[in-house]
């Protein structure tokens, strides 16, 4: 084979490599600014989200309006639900991050939960009928996993401004704010740790469906007794 045949083939591979690099760069930009994909590694948000689901998350969902009670949020749990450092070293962290980026595994520091209380709310478990109350009013929870109690763990908290009280819909399978009452921050997650809102299940294909916000958020009870 002469060099005239070799040269176009080499240029072709360079073009493919450049196109791949550009595609990854554009995807990274989109995922860091607008939309990202996350893997659901547990049963904590059933029946809304199942283990193994991949969800599309809007990073701009809360830019123009505040987070409300009833919203489902994806958040960075470092410093609240998880340690600030994994302790596994930079190489293991890099491999883990790459696997998460491609949607192959879930994250040990990124969580999906439902907002039960926002800043200023008084959240209690439970009243005489076994319901959660927010600011003295019963919280209706049609999203709860069938057969689950609102909570088997009692608590009585006031959510500081700028923080959230978060719980999974599958209460018996969810590690959430309830389990961190004695930890620094008391299980409250800073609002600025929220990454975004799930807007669609994209995998598996038989569960491909939109997750409209209006279906996630229940009419909130009055805040601060108003």
Short mmCIF file of C-alpha atoms in Angstrom, two decimals:
data_model
loop_
_atom_site.label_atom_id
_atom_site.label_comp_id
_atom_site.label_asym_id
_atom_site.label_seq_id
_atom_site.Cartn_x
_atom_site.Cartn_y
_atom_site.Cartn_z
CA UNK A 1 0.00 0.00 0.00
CA UNK A 2 1.42 3.41 -0.93
CA UNK A 3 1.42 6.52 1.25
CA UNK A 4 -1.34 8.15 -0.81
CA UNK A 5 -3.81 5.47 0.44
CA UNK A 6 -2.54 5.64 4.01
CA UNK A 7 -2.95 9.42 4.33
CA UNK A 8 -6.76 9.62 3.79
CA UNK A 9 -7.29 6.77 6.26
CA UNK A 10 -5.22 8.55 8.90
CA UNK A 11 -7.13 11.77 8.33
CA UNK A 12 -10.40 9.86 8.62
CA UNK A 13 -9.45 8.53 12.07
CA UNK A 14 -8.43 12.01 13.16
CA UNK A 15 -11.82 13.34 12.09
CA UNK A 16 -13.64 10.61 14.01
CA UNK A 17 -11.54 11.27 17.13
CA UNK A 18 -12.13 15.03 16.90
CA UNK A 19 -15.87 14.48 16.45
CA UNK A 20 -15.92 12.20 19.51
CA UNK A 21 -14.03 14.75 21.63
CA UNK A 22 -16.41 17.52 20.54
CA UNK A 23 -19.45 15.36 21.28
CA UNK A 24 -18.18 14.58 24.79
CA UNK A 25 -17.35 18.26 25.40
CA UNK A 26 -20.79 19.43 24.25
CA UNK A 27 -22.48 16.72 26.30
CA UNK A 28 -20.45 17.74 29.36
CA UNK A 29 -21.43 21.38 28.89
CA UNK A 30 -25.12 20.55 28.55
CA UNK A 31 -25.05 18.23 31.56
CA UNK A 32 -23.25 20.75 33.75
CA UNK A 33 -25.56 23.67 32.89
CA UNK A 34 -29.00 22.42 31.79
CA UNK A 35 -29.80 18.72 31.84
CA UNK A 36 -28.13 15.72 33.42
CA UNK A 37 -28.82 12.00 33.75
CA UNK A 38 -28.78 10.12 37.06
CA UNK A 39 -29.07 6.45 37.95
CA UNK A 40 -31.48 5.39 40.72
CA UNK A 41 -29.57 2.87 42.87
CA UNK A 42 -32.18 2.06 45.52
CA UNK A 43 -35.87 1.57 46.34
CA UNK A 44 -36.14 4.71 48.47
CA UNK A 45 -38.40 6.63 46.05
CA UNK A 46 -40.75 3.84 45.02
CA UNK A 47 -43.33 3.77 43.56
CA UNK A 48 -42.44 7.00 41.71
CA UNK A 49 -38.90 5.88 40.84
CA UNK A 50 -37.69 2.30 40.75
CA UNK A 51 -34.23 0.89 41.33
CA UNK A 52 -32.36 0.91 38.01
CA UNK A 53 -34.24 3.87 36.51
CA UNK A 54 -32.26 6.55 34.69
CA UNK A 55 -33.77 9.99 35.14
CA UNK A 56 -33.30 13.24 33.25
CA UNK A 57 -32.72 16.09 35.69
CA UNK A 58 -33.28 19.78 34.96
CA UNK A 59 -30.56 21.91 36.54
CA UNK A 60 -32.54 25.10 35.86
CA UNK A 61 -35.92 24.02 37.29
CA UNK A 62 -35.55 26.13 40.43
CA UNK A 63 -33.84 29.15 38.89
CA UNK A 64 -37.06 31.13 38.47
CA UNK A 65 -39.19 29.75 41.31
CA UNK A 66 -38.51 28.43 44.80
CA UNK A 67 -38.44 24.83 45.93
CA UNK A 68 -41.81 23.86 47.36
CA UNK A 69 -43.05 21.21 49.74
CA UNK A 70 -43.84 18.11 47.74
CA UNK A 71 -41.16 18.71 45.09
CA UNK A 72 -38.82 15.85 44.28
CA UNK A 73 -35.21 17.04 44.18
CA UNK A 74 -31.80 15.65 43.27
CA UNK A 75 -29.12 16.97 45.60
CA UNK A 76 -25.48 16.69 46.57
CA UNK A 77 -25.50 15.06 49.99
CA UNK A 78 -21.87 15.77 50.87
CA UNK A 79 -21.70 17.49 54.24
CA UNK A 80 -25.19 16.35 55.22
CA UNK A 81 -26.16 12.86 54.03
CA UNK A 82 -22.59 11.81 53.16
CA UNK A 83 -19.02 12.72 54.21
CA UNK A 84 -17.33 15.57 52.34
CA UNK A 85 -14.59 13.14 51.26
CA UNK A 86 -14.99 9.49 50.24
CA UNK A 87 -11.60 8.56 51.70
CA UNK A 88 -10.95 6.23 48.73
CA UNK A 89 -8.32 8.35 47.01
CA UNK A 90 -8.38 10.42 43.79
CA UNK A 91 -8.00 7.48 41.36
CA UNK A 92 -10.94 5.51 42.75
CA UNK A 93 -12.98 8.71 42.94
CA UNK A 94 -12.21 9.46 39.28
CA UNK A 95 -13.22 5.95 38.13
CA UNK A 96 -16.39 6.13 40.20
CA UNK A 97 -17.24 9.58 38.80
CA UNK A 98 -16.75 8.35 35.22
CA UNK A 99 -19.02 5.36 35.83
CA UNK A 100 -21.68 7.62 37.30
CA UNK A 101 -21.34 10.11 34.42
CA UNK A 102 -22.09 7.37 31.88
CA UNK A 103 -25.09 6.24 33.96
CA UNK A 104 -23.65 2.82 34.76
CA UNK A 105 -23.79 3.14 38.55
CA UNK A 106 -25.40 5.30 41.16
CA UNK A 107 -23.63 7.89 43.26
CA UNK A 108 -22.77 7.52 46.94
CA UNK A 109 -23.16 11.27 47.42
CA UNK A 110 -26.07 12.22 45.13
CA UNK A 111 -29.60 11.55 46.37
CA UNK A 112 -33.21 11.86 45.23
CA UNK A 113 -35.78 12.68 47.90
CA UNK A 114 -39.05 14.55 48.38
CA UNK A 115 -39.22 17.91 50.12
CA UNK A 116 -41.35 17.63 53.25
CA UNK A 117 -40.34 20.89 54.96
CA UNK A 118 -38.81 24.16 53.77
CA UNK A 119 -37.25 26.99 55.77
CA UNK A 120 -39.42 27.99 58.75
CA UNK A 121 -41.60 24.86 58.71
CA UNK A 122 -42.37 22.90 61.88
CA UNK A 123 -42.44 19.21 60.89
CA UNK A 124 -43.62 16.56 63.34
CA UNK A 125 -44.24 12.83 63.45
CA UNK A 126 -46.79 11.90 64.18
CA UNK A 127 -50.28 12.93 65.21
CA UNK A 128 -52.77 10.60 66.91
CA UNK A 129 -53.78 9.13 63.55
CA UNK A 130 -50.16 8.49 62.53
CA UNK A 131 -49.84 11.32 59.99
CA UNK A 132 -47.01 13.78 59.54
CA UNK A 133 -47.92 17.35 60.32
CA UNK A 134 -46.41 20.55 58.93
CA UNK A 135 -47.11 23.72 60.88
CA UNK A 136 -49.81 21.88 62.80
CA UNK A 137 -51.69 20.64 59.72
CA UNK A 138 -51.89 17.05 58.49
CA UNK A 139 -49.72 16.43 55.42
CA UNK A 140 -51.61 14.43 52.80
CA UNK A 141 -49.16 12.00 51.16
CA UNK A 142 -50.73 10.07 48.26
CA UNK A 143 -47.23 9.31 46.93
CA UNK A 144 -46.33 7.02 49.86
CA UNK A 145 -45.35 3.44 49.07
CA UNK A 146 -48.41 1.20 49.62
CA UNK A 147 -48.50 -0.24 53.11
CA UNK A 148 -45.86 2.13 54.53
CA UNK A 149 -46.52 4.35 57.54
CA UNK A 150 -45.57 8.02 57.12
CA UNK A 151 -42.78 7.25 59.60
CA UNK A 152 -42.08 4.76 62.36
CA UNK A 153 -39.52 7.15 63.82
CA UNK A 154 -40.82 10.07 65.83
CA UNK A 155 -39.35 13.53 65.31
CA UNK A 156 -40.16 17.16 65.97
CA UNK A 157 -38.08 19.67 64.01
CA UNK A 158 -38.12 23.27 62.87
CA UNK A 159 -36.39 23.69 59.51
CA UNK A 160 -33.90 26.60 59.47
CA UNK A 161 -34.12 29.14 56.66
CA UNK A 162 -32.14 28.07 53.63
CA UNK A 163 -32.48 24.37 54.42
CA UNK A 164 -34.80 21.45 53.59
CA UNK A 165 -36.24 18.45 55.43
CA UNK A 166 -36.20 15.55 52.93
CA UNK A 167 -37.71 12.07 52.97
CA UNK A 168 -38.09 9.17 50.54
CA UNK A 169 -41.53 7.98 49.41
CA UNK A 170 -40.70 4.37 50.34
CA UNK A 171 -40.28 5.27 54.00
CA UNK A 172 -39.31 1.81 55.23
CA UNK A 173 -36.46 1.69 52.66
CA UNK A 174 -35.31 5.30 52.77
CA UNK A 175 -32.28 6.70 54.57
CA UNK A 176 -33.19 10.36 54.83
CA UNK A 177 -33.35 13.35 57.17
CA UNK A 178 -34.84 11.22 59.95
CA UNK A 179 -31.64 9.22 60.34
CA UNK A 180 -29.43 12.28 60.80
CA UNK A 181 -31.18 14.04 63.65
CA UNK A 182 -28.16 13.70 65.93
CA UNK A 183 -25.60 14.60 63.25
CA UNK A 184 -24.26 18.08 62.50
CA UNK A 185 -27.00 19.96 60.64
CA UNK A 186 -29.69 17.68 62.07
CA UNK A 187 -30.54 16.07 58.74
CA UNK A 188 -31.29 19.41 57.09
CA UNK A 189 -29.92 19.87 53.57
CA UNK A 190 -28.82 23.35 52.39
CA UNK A 191 -30.91 24.63 49.47
CA UNK A 192 -27.74 25.45 47.54
CA UNK A 193 -26.90 21.72 47.49
CA UNK A 194 -29.92 20.99 45.28
CA UNK A 195 -28.77 20.01 41.78
CA UNK A 196 -32.15 20.03 40.10
CA UNK A 197 -35.50 18.36 39.57
CA UNK A 198 -36.25 15.05 37.82
CA UNK A 199 -38.30 15.77 34.70
CA UNK A 200 -38.38 12.42 32.86
CA UNK A 201 -37.59 8.74 33.25
CA UNK A 202 -35.45 7.88 30.21
CA UNK A 203 -34.57 4.24 30.95
CA UNK A 204 -35.72 1.50 30.86
CA UNK A 205 -37.81 2.21 27.77
CA UNK A 206 -40.95 0.59 29.18
CA UNK A 207 -40.91 3.24 31.91
CA UNK A 208 -40.11 6.17 29.61
CA UNK A 209 -42.37 8.92 30.94
CA UNK A 210 -42.51 12.58 31.81
CA UNK A 211 -42.56 13.59 35.47
CA UNK A 212 -44.60 16.81 35.50
CA UNK A 213 -43.97 19.02 38.49
CA UNK A 214 -47.67 19.57 39.03
CA UNK A 215 -48.03 15.83 39.69
CA UNK A 216 -45.19 15.82 42.22
CA UNK A 217 -46.10 18.80 44.36
CA UNK A 218 -49.10 18.65 46.64
CA UNK A 219 -50.93 21.79 47.71
CA UNK A 220 -48.80 22.95 50.66
CA UNK A 221 -50.23 23.72 54.06
CA UNK A 222 -49.89 27.31 55.28
CA UNK A 223 -46.37 28.25 56.33
CA UNK A 224 -45.69 29.73 59.78
CA UNK A 225 -49.37 29.54 60.63
CA UNK A 226 -50.43 31.93 57.84
#
